[in-house]
PDB file of C-alpha atoms in Angstrom:
ATOM      1  CA  UNK P  21      69.559 107.365 101.352  1.00 43.00           C
ATOM      2  CA  UNK P  22      66.509 109.308 103.300  1.00 40.00           C
ATOM      3  CA  UNK P  23      63.399 108.074 101.490  1.00 41.00           C
ATOM      4  CA  UNK P  24      60.384 110.103 101.497  1.00 40.00           C
ATOM      5  CA  UNK P  25      57.061 108.128 101.740  1.00 39.00           C
ATOM      6  CA  UNK P  26      53.780 110.529 100.391  1.00 36.00           C
ATOM      7  CA  UNK P  27      50.684 108.911 101.714  1.00 39.00           C
ATOM      8  CA  UNK P  28      46.882 109.303  99.730  1.00 35.00           C
ATOM      9  CA  UNK P  29      43.993 109.704 102.222  1.00 39.00           C
ATOM     10  CA  UNK P  30      40.769 108.499 100.576  1.00 39.00           C
ATOM     11  CA  UNK P  31      37.795 110.409 101.480  1.00 36.00           C
ATOM     12  CA  UNK P  32      34.169 108.108 102.184  1.00 35.00           C
ATOM     13  CA  UNK P  33      31.116 109.904 101.823  1.00 36.00           C
ATOM     14  CA  UNK P  34      28.105 108.028 102.548  1.00 36.00           C
ATOM     15  CA  UNK P  35      24.671 108.642 101.310  1.00 38.00           C
ATOM     16  CA  UNK P  36      22.312 110.359 103.540  1.00 39.00           C
ATOM     17  CA  UNK P  37      25.079 111.010 106.246  1.00 40.00           C
ATOM     18  CA  UNK P  38      25.554 114.717 104.903  1.00 39.00           C
ATOM     19  CA  UNK P  39      24.081 117.548 107.292  1.00 40.00           C
ATOM     20  CA  UNK P  40      24.084 120.968 106.603  1.00 41.00           C
ATOM     21  CA  UNK P  41      23.418 121.215 102.690  1.00 39.00           C
ATOM     22  CA  UNK P  42      20.336 122.633 101.542  1.00 46.00           C
ATOM     23  CA  UNK P  43      20.649 122.068  97.910  1.00 46.00           C
ATOM     24  CA  UNK P  44      20.237 118.523  96.702  1.00 47.00           C
ATOM     25  CA  UNK P  45      23.586 117.354  94.501  1.00 49.00           C
ATOM     26  CA  UNK P  46      22.962 117.582  90.888  1.00 51.00           C
ATOM     27  CA  UNK P  47      22.450 114.663  88.796  1.00 50.00           C
ATOM     28  CA  UNK P  48      25.242 113.131  87.027  1.00 51.00           C
ATOM     29  CA  UNK P  49      26.468 113.897  83.704  1.00 52.00           C
ATOM     30  CA  UNK P  50      25.093 111.047  81.249  1.00 49.00           C
ATOM     31  CA  UNK P  51      28.390 109.308  79.970  1.00 50.00           C
ATOM     32  CA  UNK P  52      29.578 110.768  76.468  1.00 50.00           C
ATOM     33  CA  UNK P  53      30.901 108.401  74.124  1.00 51.00           C
ATOM     34  CA  UNK P  54      33.521 106.845  74.293  1.00 48.00           C
ATOM     35  CA  UNK P  55      37.358 107.831  72.281  1.00 47.00           C
ATOM     36  CA  UNK P  56      39.735 105.190  71.965  1.00 51.00           C
ATOM     37  CA  UNK P  57      43.115 106.914  72.704  1.00 54.00           C
ATOM     38  CA  UNK P  58      46.535 105.196  71.438  1.00 53.00           C
ATOM     39  CA  UNK P  59      48.412 104.128  74.216  1.00 52.00           C
ATOM     40  CA  UNK P  60      51.142 106.887  75.868  1.00 51.00           C
ATOM     41  CA  UNK P  61      54.750 105.843  74.577  1.00 51.00           C
ATOM     42  CA  UNK P  62      56.579 104.323  77.415  1.00 48.00           C
ATOM     43  CA  UNK P  63      59.776 106.755  78.082  1.00 46.00           C
ATOM     44  CA  UNK P  64      62.607 105.658  80.534  1.00 46.00           C
ATOM     45  CA  UNK P  65      64.538 108.205  82.338  1.00 43.00           C
ATOM     46  CA  UNK P  66      68.243 108.034  82.356  1.00 46.00           C
ATOM     47  CA  UNK P  67      70.084 108.265  85.990  1.00 44.00           C
ATOM     48  CA  UNK P  68      71.565 111.853  86.394  1.00 41.00           C
ATOM     49  CA  UNK P  69      75.168 111.842  85.659  1.00 42.00           C
ATOM     50  CA  UNK P  70      77.086 113.213  89.040  1.00 37.00           C
ATOM     51  CA  UNK P  71      80.320 114.569  88.362  1.00 38.00           C
ATOM     52  CA  UNK P  72      82.501 114.685  90.914  1.00 35.00           C
ATOM     53  CA  UNK P  73      85.549 117.337  90.679  1.00 39.00           C
ATOM     54  CA  UNK P  74      89.148 115.688  91.759  1.00 41.00           C
ATOM     55  CA  UNK P  75      90.371 117.236  95.215  1.00 38.00           C
ATOM     56  CA  UNK P  76      93.085 119.731  94.628  1.00 42.00           C
ATOM     57  CA  UNK P  77      96.276 118.245  94.788  1.00 44.00           C
ATOM     58  CA  UNK P  78      97.839 117.652  98.200  1.00 42.00           C
ATOM     59  CA  UNK P  79      94.210 119.005  99.952  1.00 43.00           C
ATOM     60  CA  UNK P  80      94.173 117.451 103.755  1.00 54.00           C
ATOM     61  CA  UNK P  81      97.710 115.576 102.775  1.00 78.00           C
ATOM     62  CA  UNK P  82      99.456 117.464 105.476  1.00 94.00           C
ATOM     63  CA  UNK P  83      98.329 118.517 108.744  1.00 92.00           C
ATOM     64  CA  UNK P  84      98.435 121.875 110.063  1.00 89.00           C
ATOM     65  CA  UNK P  85     101.204 121.805 111.807  1.00 92.00           C
ATOM     66  CA  UNK P  86     103.174 121.061 108.682  1.00 96.00           C
ATOM     67  CA  UNK P  87     103.975 117.381 109.880  1.00 97.00           C
ATOM     68  CA  UNK P  88     102.263 113.859 110.097  1.00 97.00           C
ATOM     69  CA  UNK P  89     102.660 110.583 111.609  1.00 97.00           C
ATOM     70  CA  UNK P  90     103.264 107.213 110.319  1.00 96.00           C
ATOM     71  CA  UNK P  91     103.388 104.172 112.598  1.00 95.00           C
ATOM     72  CA  UNK P  92     106.633 102.019 111.982  1.00 89.00           C
ATOM     73  CA  UNK P  93     107.705  98.577 112.499  1.00 79.00           C
ATOM     74  CA  UNK P  94     107.158  97.259 116.211  1.00 76.00           C
ATOM     75  CA  UNK P  95     108.439  93.911 117.958  1.00 76.00           C
ATOM     76  CA  UNK P  96     106.872  91.849 120.786  1.00 70.00           C
ATOM     77  CA  UNK P  97     108.802  89.470 122.741  1.00 69.00           C
ATOM     78  CA  UNK P  98     107.659  87.869 126.670  1.00 67.00           C
ATOM     79  CA  UNK P  99     105.217  90.667 127.109  1.00 81.00           C
ATOM     80  CA  UNK P 100     107.780  93.629 126.128  1.00 92.00           C
ATOM     81  CA  UNK P 101     106.286  95.867 123.395  1.00 94.00           C
ATOM     82  CA  UNK P 102     108.479  98.017 120.958  1.00 94.00           C
ATOM     83  CA  UNK P 103     107.422 100.328 118.816  1.00 94.00           C
ATOM     84  CA  UNK P 104     108.561 102.792 116.179  1.00 94.00           C
ATOM     85  CA  UNK P 105     106.877 105.894 115.087  1.00 97.00           C
ATOM     86  CA  UNK P 106     107.925 108.255 112.313  1.00 97.00           C
ATOM     87  CA  UNK P 107     107.205 112.035 111.818  1.00 97.00           C
ATOM     88  CA  UNK P 108     107.228 113.420 108.326  1.00 97.00           C
ATOM     89  CA  UNK P 109     107.852 117.142 107.570  1.00 97.00           C
ATOM     90  CA  UNK P 110     105.167 117.161 104.548  1.00 97.00           C
ATOM     91  CA  UNK P 111     104.951 120.965 104.623  1.00 96.00           C
ATOM     92  CA  UNK P 112     107.041 123.423 102.562  1.00 96.00           C
ATOM     93  CA  UNK P 113     109.159 125.087 105.440  1.00 96.00           C
ATOM     94  CA  UNK P 114     112.046 123.201 107.992  1.00 97.00           C
ATOM     95  CA  UNK P 115     111.026 121.730 110.772  1.00 97.00           C
ATOM     96  CA  UNK P 116     113.050 122.145 113.868  1.00 97.00           C
ATOM     97  CA  UNK P 117     112.795 119.409 116.311  1.00 96.00           C
ATOM     98  CA  UNK P 118     114.470 119.199 120.035  1.00 93.00           C
ATOM     99  CA  UNK P 119     113.659 116.536 123.028  1.00 94.00           C
ATOM    100  CA  UNK P 120     111.091 114.762 123.714  1.00 97.00           C
ATOM    101  CA  UNK P 121     107.418 115.116 122.258  1.00 97.00           C
ATOM    102  CA  UNK P 122     104.351 115.331 124.400  1.00 97.00           C
ATOM    103  CA  UNK P 123     101.892 112.431 124.340  1.00 96.00           C
ATOM    104  CA  UNK P 124      98.289 110.985 124.868  1.00 97.00           C
ATOM    105  CA  UNK P 125      97.049 107.773 124.537  1.00 97.00           C
ATOM    106  CA  UNK P 126      93.148 107.832 123.697  1.00 97.00           C
ATOM    107  CA  UNK P 127      91.390 104.423 123.377  1.00 95.00           C
ATOM    108  CA  UNK P 128      89.067 103.210 120.537  1.00 93.00           C
ATOM    109  CA  UNK P 129      86.410 105.791 121.307  1.00 94.00           C
ATOM    110  CA  UNK P 130      89.060 108.402 121.846  1.00 95.00           C
ATOM    111  CA  UNK P 131      89.005 108.982 125.988  1.00 96.00           C
ATOM    112  CA  UNK P 132      92.147 109.436 127.333  1.00 96.00           C
ATOM    113  CA  UNK P 133      93.797 106.484 128.560  1.00 96.00           C
ATOM    114  CA  UNK P 134      95.510 107.004 132.079  1.00 93.00           C
ATOM    115  CA  UNK P 135      98.820 106.407 131.453  1.00 94.00           C
ATOM    116  CA  UNK P 136     102.490 107.692 132.838  1.00 95.00           C
ATOM    117  CA  UNK P 137     104.850 108.830 130.001  1.00 96.00           C
ATOM    118  CA  UNK P 138     108.536 108.529 131.093  1.00 95.00           C
ATOM    119  CA  UNK P 139     111.709 109.576 129.055  1.00 96.00           C
ATOM    120  CA  UNK P 140     113.829 106.326 128.810  1.00 94.00           C
ATOM    121  CA  UNK P 141     112.864 102.659 129.696  1.00 94.00           C
ATOM    122  CA  UNK P 142     113.389 102.819 133.551  1.00 91.00           C
ATOM    123  CA  UNK P 143     111.222 100.736 135.287  1.00 91.00           C
ATOM    124  CA  UNK P 144     110.129  98.783 132.512  1.00 93.00           C
ATOM    125  CA  UNK P 145     113.459  97.466 130.911  1.00 91.00           C
ATOM    126  CA  UNK P 146     117.082  97.171 131.038  1.00 88.00           C
ATOM    127  CA  UNK P 147     117.519  95.622 128.103  1.00 85.00           C
ATOM    128  CA  UNK P 148     118.030  97.492 125.195  1.00 84.00           C
ATOM    129  CA  UNK P 149     114.909  98.669 123.705  1.00 86.00           C
ATOM    130  CA  UNK P 150     115.647 101.696 121.229  1.00 84.00           C
ATOM    131  CA  UNK P 151     114.649 104.225 123.447  1.00 92.00           C
ATOM    132  CA  UNK P 152     117.486 105.461 125.021  1.00 90.00           C
ATOM    133  CA  UNK P 153     119.645 108.173 123.306  1.00 89.00           C
ATOM    134  CA  UNK P 154     120.610 111.851 124.079  1.00 92.00           C
ATOM    135  CA  UNK P 155     117.780 114.462 122.538  1.00 94.00           C
ATOM    136  CA  UNK P 156     119.354 116.251 119.929  1.00 93.00           C
ATOM    137  CA  UNK P 157     118.536 119.328 117.778  1.00 95.00           C
ATOM    138  CA  UNK P 158     118.029 118.656 114.285  1.00 95.00           C
ATOM    139  CA  UNK P 159     115.841 120.506 111.215  1.00 97.00           C
ATOM    140  CA  UNK P 160     113.783 119.010 109.289  1.00 97.00           C
ATOM    141  CA  UNK P 161     114.045 120.017 105.192  1.00 97.00           C
ATOM    142  CA  UNK P 162     110.607 119.157 103.520  1.00 96.00           C
ATOM    143  CA  UNK P 163     110.036 115.497 103.065  1.00 95.00           C
ATOM    144  CA  UNK P 164     112.521 114.519 105.702  1.00 96.00           C
ATOM    145  CA  UNK P 165     111.679 111.931 108.239  1.00 96.00           C
ATOM    146  CA  UNK P 166     112.485 111.837 112.391  1.00 97.00           C
ATOM    147  CA  UNK P 167     111.823 108.768 114.568  1.00 96.00           C
ATOM    148  CA  UNK P 168     110.672 108.111 118.132  1.00 94.00           C
ATOM    149  CA  UNK P 169     110.416 104.707 119.499  1.00 95.00           C
ATOM    150  CA  UNK P 170     108.137 103.808 122.434  1.00 96.00           C
ATOM    151  CA  UNK P 171     108.517 100.690 124.619  1.00 96.00           C
ATOM    152  CA  UNK P 172     105.487  99.253 127.400  1.00 96.00           C
ATOM    153  CA  UNK P 173     104.827  95.317 129.080  1.00 94.00           C
ATOM    154  CA  UNK P 174     101.628  93.931 128.315  1.00 93.00           C
ATOM    155  CA  UNK P 175     101.183  92.951 131.980  1.00 91.00           C
ATOM    156  CA  UNK P 176      98.609  92.439 134.331  1.00 90.00           C
ATOM    157  CA  UNK P 177      99.750  92.976 137.708  1.00 83.00           C
ATOM    158  CA  UNK P 178      95.856  93.405 139.738  1.00 85.00           C
ATOM    159  CA  UNK P 179      92.972  91.285 138.293  1.00 85.00           C
ATOM    160  CA  UNK P 180      90.646  93.843 139.876  1.00 87.00           C
ATOM    161  CA  UNK P 181      91.577  96.954 137.133  1.00 85.00           C
ATOM    162  CA  UNK P 182      91.038  96.529 133.642  1.00 85.00           C
ATOM    163  CA  UNK P 183      93.563  96.519 130.743  1.00 91.00           C
ATOM    164  CA  UNK P 184      94.416  99.444 129.054  1.00 92.00           C
ATOM    165  CA  UNK P 185      94.528  99.671 125.270  1.00 94.00           C
ATOM    166  CA  UNK P 186      95.779 102.760 123.794  1.00 96.00           C
ATOM    167  CA  UNK P 187      94.606 102.942 119.903  1.00 97.00           C
ATOM    168  CA  UNK P 188      94.957 106.514 119.116  1.00 98.00           C
ATOM    169  CA  UNK P 189      98.269 108.506 120.033  1.00 97.00           C
ATOM    170  CA  UNK P 190      97.910 112.296 120.095  1.00 97.00           C
ATOM    171  CA  UNK P 191     101.408 114.054 120.007  1.00 97.00           C
ATOM    172  CA  UNK P 192     102.896 117.297 120.248  1.00 97.00           C
ATOM    173  CA  UNK P 193     106.438 117.128 118.534  1.00 97.00           C
ATOM    174  CA  UNK P 194     107.584 120.552 119.967  1.00 95.00           C
ATOM    175  CA  UNK P 195     106.729 123.069 122.811  1.00 94.00           C
ATOM    176  CA  UNK P 196     104.271 125.264 121.117  1.00 94.00           C
ATOM    177  CA  UNK P 197     103.316 123.110 117.949  1.00 95.00           C
ATOM    178  CA  UNK P 198      99.693 122.141 117.147  1.00 95.00           C
ATOM    179  CA  UNK P 199      98.804 118.107 118.281  1.00 96.00           C
ATOM    180  CA  UNK P 200      99.243 115.745 115.563  1.00 96.00           C
ATOM    181  CA  UNK P 201      96.932 112.493 115.933  1.00 96.00           C
ATOM    182  CA  UNK P 202      97.798 108.546 114.387  1.00 97.00           C
ATOM    183  CA  UNK P 203      95.210 106.078 114.435  1.00 96.00           C
ATOM    184  CA  UNK P 204      97.064 103.153 114.905  1.00 96.00           C
ATOM    185  CA  UNK P 205      96.792  99.593 113.753  1.00 94.00           C
ATOM    186  CA  UNK P 206      98.316  97.689 116.380  1.00 92.00           C
ATOM    187  CA  UNK P 207      97.093  99.137 120.082  1.00 94.00           C
ATOM    188  CA  UNK P 208      99.379 100.265 122.692  1.00 95.00           C
ATOM    189  CA  UNK P 209      98.458  97.399 125.208  1.00 94.00           C
ATOM    190  CA  UNK P 210      99.408  98.453 128.849  1.00 94.00           C
ATOM    191  CA  UNK P 211      97.825  95.624 130.496  1.00 93.00           C
ATOM    192  CA  UNK P 212      97.542  97.552 133.718  1.00 91.00           C
ATOM    193  CA  UNK P 213     100.770  98.702 134.287  1.00 92.00           C
ATOM    194  CA  UNK P 214     100.051 102.211 133.633  1.00 92.00           C
ATOM    195  CA  UNK P 215     103.701 103.087 131.870  1.00 95.00           C
ATOM    196  CA  UNK P 216     104.591 104.173 128.758  1.00 97.00           C
ATOM    197  CA  UNK P 217     108.325 105.010 128.193  1.00 96.00           C
ATOM    198  CA  UNK P 218     109.332 107.136 124.624  1.00 97.00           C
ATOM    199  CA  UNK P 219     112.956 107.982 123.623  1.00 96.00           C
ATOM    200  CA  UNK P 220     113.836 111.577 121.536  1.00 96.00           C
ATOM    201  CA  UNK P 221     113.415 112.261 117.950  1.00 97.00           C
ATOM    202  CA  UNK P 222     116.053 111.071 115.794  1.00 94.00           C
ATOM    203  CA  UNK P 223     117.097 111.673 112.404  1.00 89.00           C
ATOM    204  CA  UNK P 224     116.144 108.829 110.110  1.00 84.00           C
ATOM    205  CA  UNK P 225     118.299 107.832 107.298  1.00 66.00           C
ATOM    206  CA  UNK P 226     117.245 108.579 103.695  1.00 58.00           C
TER     207      UNK P 226
END
């Protein structure tokens, strides 16, 4: 709330110090009879009532592209991280997915994180991680969901290179589609490995 402070400057006149006045000041009027007036009643103003109109149903609930992202379950063991990202068709039209999304990582200040995004877990782990699979075309009806697996290692291999943390996913679900952002509750803590593996979109059973 901005507060305004109003200052009142008092003018001080010193007798005999005023110059440029040819006419002497008129004498002060004699005081008249005092009249006792009843005190004015005290009125307490009630604060104004502010009415907030409720937002329209569905306003800002679905991004421009007709889909939104949700952070799913994750797992961490011995420095290997696995996470699940869900895409929900929150629009009114079918939404077609095929293959892999385009992903960028942003840090807590929304600056890009230097990371190489690979398809699958090659060079990250040889164990099953959930990012395996063959890309398939799928059509999501309104309300249906697809999922995306991610895998990385929280590993510091060079103490002279700062560890990287991604706190925002910037995703293009399919070529030419509007980008969708997701603020993460759990960061993508890459250490300084600089590599993130992703799987293809997969249909999610309802």
